[in-house]
Amino acid sequence: FLKPEILRWVVAASFLAVALWTLKPDKLDEGETQFSARGAFIATTIAFFFAEVGDKTQVATVLLATRYEPLWAVIVGTTVGMLLANVPVALLGARFADRLPLKAARLVAAAVFAALALWVAIRGIG
């Protein structure tokens, strides 16, 4: 739809925008100091669903489901695989979150996105 040269600058600008956005720390709204566990679970579930829609895992699951039977075995296999990959990260993240230097993590992430923006601007995406 877009010419490669235009797409190149759109991608570079997008990486740069994410780099700048990463530098801004998250802040709670005024008066919001307590959260229910159920609210956090629902918010995480919805965010995870939208983040994962159309990713490679779902595409692979669909392709495997077209080739192998029974369907439930494919669904269980991909679900267990995702749980094996994500549950340890979530548990370790919860355990070590208070030790993580968030400012340094934001700076490193912003630098990575800025470097990607520069790389795409110089070398292109293809």
Tab-separated table of N, CA and C in Angstrom:
chain	number	residue	atom	x	y	z
A	1	PHE	N	0.818	-1.196	0.000
A	1	PHE	CA	0.000	0.000	0.000
A	1	PHE	C	0.861	1.259	0.000
A	2	LEU	N	1.915	1.253	0.818
A	2	LEU	CA	2.828	2.402	0.867
A	2	LEU	C	4.092	2.093	0.085
A	3	LYS	N	4.666	3.126	-0.486
A	3	LYS	CA	5.949	2.956	-1.160
A	3	LYS	C	7.007	2.623	-0.106
A	4	PRO	N	8.005	1.828	-0.459
A	4	PRO	CA	9.023	1.430	0.526
A	4	PRO	C	9.708	2.613	1.218
A	5	GLU	N	9.955	3.673	0.497
A	5	GLU	CA	10.628	4.823	1.102
A	5	GLU	C	9.749	5.496	2.157
A	6	ILE	N	8.456	5.586	1.888
A	6	ILE	CA	7.532	6.171	2.868
A	6	ILE	C	7.413	5.245	4.076
A	7	LEU	N	7.276	3.950	3.817
A	7	LEU	CA	7.178	2.974	4.900
A	7	LEU	C	8.409	3.020	5.795
A	8	ARG	N	9.552	3.193	5.207
A	8	ARG	CA	10.808	3.278	5.962
A	8	ARG	C	10.741	4.404	6.985
A	9	TRP	N	10.267	5.567	6.571
A	9	TRP	CA	10.214	6.713	7.488
A	9	TRP	C	9.085	6.576	8.504
A	10	VAL	N	8.001	5.917	8.121
A	10	VAL	CA	6.917	5.661	9.082
A	10	VAL	C	7.419	4.734	10.185
A	11	VAL	N	8.128	3.694	9.809
A	11	VAL	CA	8.668	2.754	10.799
A	11	VAL	C	9.710	3.442	11.677
A	12	ALA	N	10.597	4.222	11.087
A	12	ALA	CA	11.613	4.939	11.869
A	12	ALA	C	10.954	5.904	12.843
A	13	ALA	N	9.952	6.640	12.384
A	13	ALA	CA	9.242	7.576	13.263
A	13	ALA	C	8.505	6.833	14.379
A	14	SER	N	7.960	5.674	14.061
A	14	SER	CA	7.261	4.877	15.082
A	14	SER	C	8.228	4.407	16.164
A	15	PHE	N	9.399	3.917	15.764
A	15	PHE	CA	10.408	3.507	16.753
A	15	PHE	C	10.835	4.689	17.615
A	16	LEU	N	11.027	5.843	16.997
A	16	LEU	CA	11.426	7.031	17.747
A	16	LEU	C	10.326	7.459	18.720
A	17	ALA	N	9.066	7.381	18.289
A	17	ALA	CA	7.948	7.721	19.170
A	17	ALA	C	7.895	6.783	20.375
A	18	VAL	N	8.105	5.496	20.150
A	18	VAL	CA	8.109	4.537	21.260
A	18	VAL	C	9.288	4.812	22.193
A	19	ALA	N	10.438	5.186	21.635
A	19	ALA	CA	11.608	5.523	22.468
A	19	ALA	C	11.284	6.688	23.386
A	20	LEU	N	10.662	7.727	22.855
A	20	LEU	CA	10.312	8.890	23.671
A	20	LEU	C	9.236	8.552	24.693
A	21	TRP	N	8.268	7.730	24.289
A	21	TRP	CA	7.185	7.340	25.195
A	21	TRP	C	7.731	6.486	26.344
A	22	THR	N	8.725	5.674	26.060
A	22	THR	CA	9.327	4.818	27.073
A	22	THR	C	9.996	5.639	28.178
A	23	LEU	N	10.477	6.811	27.834
A	23	LEU	CA	11.137	7.657	28.833
A	23	LEU	C	10.165	8.232	29.860
A	24	LYS	N	8.884	8.276	29.523
A	24	LYS	CA	7.889	8.832	30.442
A	24	LYS	C	7.452	7.755	31.432
A	25	PRO	N	7.720	7.958	32.724
A	25	PRO	CA	7.323	6.938	33.710
A	25	PRO	C	5.809	6.881	33.867
A	26	ASP	N	5.313	5.685	34.182
A	26	ASP	CA	3.886	5.515	34.456
A	26	ASP	C	3.555	6.158	35.782
A	27	LYS	N	2.378	6.770	35.849
A	27	LYS	CA	1.923	7.387	37.095
A	27	LYS	C	0.491	6.960	37.355
A	28	LEU	N	0.183	6.749	38.623
A	28	LEU	CA	-1.183	6.434	39.012
A	28	LEU	C	-2.005	7.710	39.023
A	29	ASP	N	-3.282	7.571	38.702
A	29	ASP	CA	-4.169	8.723	38.802
A	29	ASP	C	-4.301	9.143	40.259
A	30	GLU	N	-4.595	10.407	40.486
A	30	GLU	CA	-4.751	10.905	41.854
A	30	GLU	C	-5.839	10.111	42.567
A	31	GLY	N	-5.570	9.732	43.796
A	31	GLY	CA	-6.559	9.027	44.605
A	31	GLY	C	-6.599	7.530	44.405
A	32	GLU	N	-5.953	7.012	43.394
A	32	GLU	CA	-5.937	5.570	43.164
A	32	GLU	C	-4.742	4.965	43.889
A	33	THR	N	-5.012	4.363	45.035
A	33	THR	CA	-3.916	3.767	45.785
A	33	THR	C	-4.110	2.287	46.020
A	34	GLN	N	-5.344	1.783	45.926
A	34	GLN	CA	-5.592	0.366	46.140
A	34	GLN	C	-6.248	-0.232	44.913
A	35	PHE	N	-5.847	-1.442	44.614
A	35	PHE	CA	-6.403	-2.164	43.484
A	35	PHE	C	-6.869	-3.525	43.976
A	36	SER	N	-7.959	-4.001	43.411
A	36	SER	CA	-8.393	-5.346	43.776
A	36	SER	C	-7.640	-6.350	42.920
A	37	ALA	N	-7.436	-7.532	43.469
A	37	ALA	CA	-6.729	-8.581	42.723
A	37	ALA	C	-7.528	-8.981	41.493
A	38	ARG	N	-8.836	-8.993	41.616
A	38	ARG	CA	-9.681	-9.367	40.480
A	38	ARG	C	-9.542	-8.351	39.345
A	39	GLY	N	-9.479	-7.056	39.688
A	39	GLY	CA	-9.323	-6.016	38.678
A	39	GLY	C	-7.999	-6.149	37.941
A	40	ALA	N	-6.943	-6.456	38.673
A	40	ALA	CA	-5.627	-6.642	38.053
A	40	ALA	C	-5.642	-7.869	37.147
A	41	PHE	N	-6.300	-8.935	37.587
A	41	PHE	CA	-6.370	-10.153	36.776
A	41	PHE	C	-7.116	-9.892	35.474
A	42	ILE	N	-8.242	-9.210	35.567
A	42	ILE	CA	-9.044	-8.928	34.372
A	42	ILE	C	-8.281	-8.012	33.423
A	43	ALA	N	-7.650	-6.976	33.960
A	43	ALA	CA	-6.884	-6.055	33.112
A	43	ALA	C	-5.735	-6.776	32.425
A	44	THR	N	-5.045	-7.647	33.153
A	44	THR	CA	-3.937	-8.396	32.568
A	44	THR	C	-4.434	-9.364	31.502
A	45	THR	N	-5.538	-10.019	31.766
A	45	THR	CA	-6.105	-10.959	30.797
A	45	THR	C	-6.476	-10.249	29.499
A	46	ILE	N	-7.131	-9.115	29.613
A	46	ILE	CA	-7.532	-8.359	28.416
A	46	ILE	C	-6.307	-7.847	27.670
A	47	ALA	N	-5.345	-7.287	28.404
A	47	ALA	CA	-4.128	-6.773	27.756
A	47	ALA	C	-3.364	-7.900	27.069
A	48	PHE	N	-3.254	-9.058	27.727
A	48	PHE	CA	-2.555	-10.198	27.135
A	48	PHE	C	-3.260	-10.656	25.865
A	49	PHE	N	-4.589	-10.698	25.918
A	49	PHE	CA	-5.349	-11.131	24.737
A	49	PHE	C	-5.077	-10.207	23.558
A	50	PHE	N	-5.172	-8.900	23.772
A	50	PHE	CA	-4.960	-7.960	22.668
A	50	PHE	C	-3.504	-7.957	22.192
A	51	ALA	N	-2.569	-8.148	23.109
A	51	ALA	CA	-1.155	-8.170	22.719
A	51	ALA	C	-0.832	-9.410	21.896
A	52	GLU	N	-1.538	-10.493	22.155
A	52	GLU	CA	-1.224	-11.756	21.498
A	52	GLU	C	-2.070	-12.041	20.258
A	53	VAL	N	-3.101	-11.237	19.985
A	53	VAL	CA	-3.956	-11.496	18.828
A	53	VAL	C	-3.127	-11.403	17.549
A	54	GLY	N	-3.148	-12.456	16.783
A	54	GLY	CA	-2.465	-12.452	15.498
A	54	GLY	C	-0.965	-12.638	15.579
A	55	ASP	N	-0.445	-13.025	16.731
A	55	ASP	CA	1.005	-13.222	16.808
A	55	ASP	C	1.378	-14.576	16.201
A	56	LYS	N	2.665	-14.852	16.161
A	56	LYS	CA	3.151	-16.069	15.514
A	56	LYS	C	2.643	-17.332	16.203
A	57	THR	N	2.460	-17.283	17.516
A	57	THR	CA	1.976	-18.465	18.230
A	57	THR	C	0.573	-18.827	17.778
A	58	GLN	N	-0.283	-17.835	17.643
A	58	GLN	CA	-1.649	-18.123	17.205
A	58	GLN	C	-1.682	-18.598	15.758
A	59	VAL	N	-0.862	-18.001	14.918
A	59	VAL	CA	-0.799	-18.442	13.526
A	59	VAL	C	-0.298	-19.885	13.463
A	60	ALA	N	0.728	-20.197	14.251
A	60	ALA	CA	1.250	-21.567	14.289
A	60	ALA	C	0.190	-22.540	14.800
A	61	THR	N	-0.589	-22.130	15.792
A	61	THR	CA	-1.641	-22.990	16.318
A	61	THR	C	-2.681	-23.292	15.238
A	62	VAL	N	-3.075	-22.277	14.499
A	62	VAL	CA	-4.046	-22.486	13.425
A	62	VAL	C	-3.480	-23.427	12.365
A	63	LEU	N	-2.220	-23.221	11.996
A	63	LEU	CA	-1.611	-24.098	10.998
A	63	LEU	C	-1.501	-25.535	11.502
A	64	LEU	N	-1.116	-25.709	12.761
A	64	LEU	CA	-1.051	-27.058	13.324
A	64	LEU	C	-2.435	-27.694	13.390
A	65	ALA	N	-3.446	-26.898	13.712
A	65	ALA	CA	-4.812	-27.428	13.805
A	65	ALA	C	-5.333	-27.874	12.447
A	66	THR	N	-4.858	-27.260	11.378
A	66	THR	CA	-5.309	-27.699	10.051
A	66	THR	C	-4.640	-28.996	9.620
A	67	ARG	N	-3.512	-29.295	10.242
A	67	ARG	CA	-2.764	-30.482	9.817
A	67	ARG	C	-2.940	-31.682	10.757
A	68	TYR	N	-3.062	-31.432	12.048
A	68	TYR	CA	-3.094	-32.522	13.023
A	68	TYR	C	-4.442	-32.593	13.719
A	69	GLU	N	-4.795	-33.817	14.093
A	69	GLU	CA	-6.016	-34.051	14.857
A	69	GLU	C	-5.659	-34.883	16.065
A	70	PRO	N	-6.391	-34.800	17.104
A	70	PRO	CA	-7.606	-34.034	17.329
A	70	PRO	C	-7.304	-32.566	17.661
A	71	LEU	N	-8.266	-31.730	17.419
A	71	LEU	CA	-8.107	-30.298	17.621
A	71	LEU	C	-7.788	-29.976	19.080
A	72	TRP	N	-8.432	-30.676	20.004
A	72	TRP	CA	-8.208	-30.376	21.417
A	72	TRP	C	-6.751	-30.589	21.813
A	73	ALA	N	-6.082	-31.560	21.193
A	73	ALA	CA	-4.682	-31.832	21.527
A	73	ALA	C	-3.784	-30.674	21.082
A	74	VAL	N	-4.093	-30.097	19.935
A	74	VAL	CA	-3.324	-28.944	19.458
A	74	VAL	C	-3.535	-27.763	20.392
A	75	ILE	N	-4.778	-27.517	20.775
A	75	ILE	CA	-5.090	-26.393	21.671
A	75	ILE	C	-4.431	-26.587	23.028
A	76	VAL	N	-4.527	-27.784	23.579
A	76	VAL	CA	-3.901	-28.053	24.875
A	76	VAL	C	-2.379	-27.915	24.772
A	77	GLY	N	-1.809	-28.426	23.707
A	77	GLY	CA	-0.354	-28.344	23.536
A	77	GLY	C	0.145	-26.913	23.450
A	78	THR	N	-0.534	-26.082	22.670
A	78	THR	CA	-0.080	-24.695	22.561
A	78	THR	C	-0.339	-23.921	23.845
A	79	THR	N	-1.428	-24.228	24.526
A	79	THR	CA	-1.724	-23.554	25.793
A	79	THR	C	-0.692	-23.927	26.851
A	80	VAL	N	-0.373	-25.199	26.958
A	80	VAL	CA	0.640	-25.637	27.927
A	80	VAL	C	1.995	-25.026	27.578
A	81	GLY	N	2.322	-24.975	26.301
A	81	GLY	CA	3.580	-24.355	25.887
A	81	GLY	C	3.656	-22.890	26.282
A	82	MET	N	2.569	-22.153	26.073
A	82	MET	CA	2.543	-20.741	26.470
A	82	MET	C	2.656	-20.596	27.984
A	83	LEU	N	1.988	-21.469	28.726
A	83	LEU	CA	2.067	-21.414	30.190
A	83	LEU	C	3.480	-21.716	30.677
A	84	LEU	N	4.121	-22.721	30.075
A	84	LEU	CA	5.495	-23.052	30.461
A	84	LEU	C	6.449	-21.898	30.182
A	85	ALA	N	6.170	-21.144	29.141
A	85	ALA	CA	7.033	-20.011	28.803
A	85	ALA	C	6.734	-18.782	29.646
A	86	ASN	N	5.470	-18.535	29.969
A	86	ASN	CA	5.082	-17.267	30.600
A	86	ASN	C	4.945	-17.302	32.116
A	87	VAL	N	4.510	-18.408	32.685
A	87	VAL	CA	4.303	-18.458	34.137
A	87	VAL	C	5.598	-18.221	34.914
A	88	PRO	N	6.714	-18.869	34.560
A	88	PRO	CA	7.944	-18.582	35.310
A	88	PRO	C	8.363	-17.108	35.226
A	89	VAL	N	8.164	-16.498	34.079
A	89	VAL	CA	8.518	-15.086	33.927
A	89	VAL	C	7.635	-14.222	34.821
A	90	ALA	N	6.347	-14.525	34.858
A	90	ALA	CA	5.436	-13.751	35.702
A	90	ALA	C	5.779	-13.931	37.181
A	91	LEU	N	6.072	-15.153	37.597
A	91	LEU	CA	6.401	-15.399	38.999
A	91	LEU	C	7.720	-14.741	39.396
A	92	LEU	N	8.725	-14.866	38.546
A	92	LEU	CA	10.013	-14.230	38.838
A	92	LEU	C	9.895	-12.715	38.792
A	93	GLY	N	9.096	-12.212	37.857
A	93	GLY	CA	8.891	-10.771	37.773
A	93	GLY	C	8.247	-10.222	39.030
A	94	ALA	N	7.258	-10.938	39.556
A	94	ALA	CA	6.599	-10.500	40.787
A	94	ALA	C	7.564	-10.556	41.968
A	95	ARG	N	8.428	-11.545	41.969
A	95	ARG	CA	9.353	-11.708	43.090
A	95	ARG	C	10.470	-10.656	43.093
A	96	PHE	N	10.945	-10.284	41.911
A	96	PHE	CA	12.093	-9.388	41.823
A	96	PHE	C	11.736	-7.972	41.363
A	97	ALA	N	10.455	-7.656	41.236
A	97	ALA	CA	10.048	-6.349	40.727
A	97	ALA	C	10.557	-5.206	41.593
A	98	ASP	N	10.611	-5.416	42.896
A	98	ASP	CA	11.056	-4.335	43.781
A	98	ASP	C	12.561	-4.097	43.684
A	99	ARG	N	13.300	-5.040	43.133
A	99	ARG	CA	14.754	-4.901	42.984
A	99	ARG	C	15.166	-4.378	41.611
A	100	LEU	N	14.214	-4.303	40.690
A	100	LEU	CA	14.505	-3.894	39.325
A	100	LEU	C	14.658	-2.376	39.252
A	101	PRO	N	15.773	-1.892	38.755
A	101	PRO	CA	15.953	-0.442	38.610
A	101	PRO	C	15.139	0.063	37.416
A	102	LEU	N	13.918	0.537	37.684
A	102	LEU	CA	13.001	0.895	36.610
A	102	LEU	C	13.522	2.040	35.743
A	103	LYS	N	14.181	3.007	36.360
A	103	LYS	CA	14.707	4.123	35.573
A	103	LYS	C	15.751	3.623	34.566
A	104	ALA	N	16.637	2.758	35.032
A	104	ALA	CA	17.656	2.195	34.129
A	104	ALA	C	17.008	1.357	33.033
A	105	ALA	N	15.989	0.589	33.387
A	105	ALA	CA	15.290	-0.236	32.389
A	105	ALA	C	14.620	0.645	31.341
A	106	ARG	N	13.989	1.749	31.775
A	106	ARG	CA	13.380	2.676	30.820
A	106	ARG	C	14.425	3.287	29.896
A	107	LEU	N	15.572	3.681	30.468
A	107	LEU	CA	16.625	4.298	29.659
A	107	LEU	C	17.190	3.316	28.631
A	108	VAL	N	17.405	2.076	29.046
A	108	VAL	CA	17.930	1.063	28.123
A	108	VAL	C	16.906	0.778	27.025
A	109	ALA	N	15.633	0.622	27.402
A	109	ALA	CA	14.597	0.358	26.400
A	109	ALA	C	14.481	1.524	25.422
A	110	ALA	N	14.515	2.741	25.931
A	110	ALA	CA	14.444	3.911	25.048
A	110	ALA	C	15.634	3.957	24.103
A	111	ALA	N	16.806	3.627	24.620
A	111	ALA	CA	18.011	3.622	23.773
A	111	ALA	C	17.903	2.563	22.679
A	112	VAL	N	17.359	1.401	23.015
A	112	VAL	CA	17.194	0.340	22.013
A	112	VAL	C	16.230	0.797	20.912
A	113	PHE	N	15.102	1.388	21.311
A	113	PHE	CA	14.148	1.853	20.304
A	113	PHE	C	14.720	2.995	19.472
A	114	ALA	N	15.469	3.893	20.094
A	114	ALA	CA	16.111	4.981	19.347
A	114	ALA	C	17.135	4.425	18.358
A	115	ALA	N	17.886	3.412	18.778
A	115	ALA	CA	18.860	2.782	17.887
A	115	ALA	C	18.152	2.101	16.717
A	116	LEU	N	17.024	1.450	16.985
A	116	LEU	CA	16.253	0.834	15.897
A	116	LEU	C	15.736	1.893	14.927
A	117	ALA	N	15.285	3.033	15.468
A	117	ALA	CA	14.819	4.122	14.603
A	117	ALA	C	15.951	4.615	13.707
A	118	LEU	N	17.117	4.787	14.285
A	118	LEU	CA	18.275	5.252	13.521
A	118	LEU	C	18.682	4.220	12.462
A	119	TRP	N	18.689	2.956	12.867
A	119	TRP	CA	19.061	1.884	11.942
A	119	TRP	C	18.103	1.825	10.747
A	120	VAL	N	16.798	1.908	11.036
A	120	VAL	CA	15.812	1.869	9.946
A	120	VAL	C	15.958	3.111	9.068
A	121	ALA	N	16.222	4.254	9.673
A	121	ALA	CA	16.369	5.484	8.886
A	121	ALA	C	17.577	5.406	7.965
A	122	ILE	N	18.639	4.777	8.433
A	122	ILE	CA	19.870	4.703	7.635
A	122	ILE	C	19.841	3.536	6.652
A	123	ARG	N	19.492	2.360	7.147
A	123	ARG	CA	19.585	1.137	6.336
A	123	ARG	C	18.280	0.731	5.667
A	124	GLY	N	17.162	1.235	6.158
A	124	GLY	CA	15.872	0.812	5.623
A	124	GLY	C	15.368	-0.440	6.302
A	125	ILE	N	14.258	-0.975	5.812
A	125	ILE	CA	13.666	-2.157	6.446
A	125	ILE	C	13.784	-3.400	5.591
A	126	GLY	N	14.385	-3.289	4.440
A	126	GLY	CA	14.418	-4.456	3.571
A	126	GLY	C	15.748	-4.944	3.208
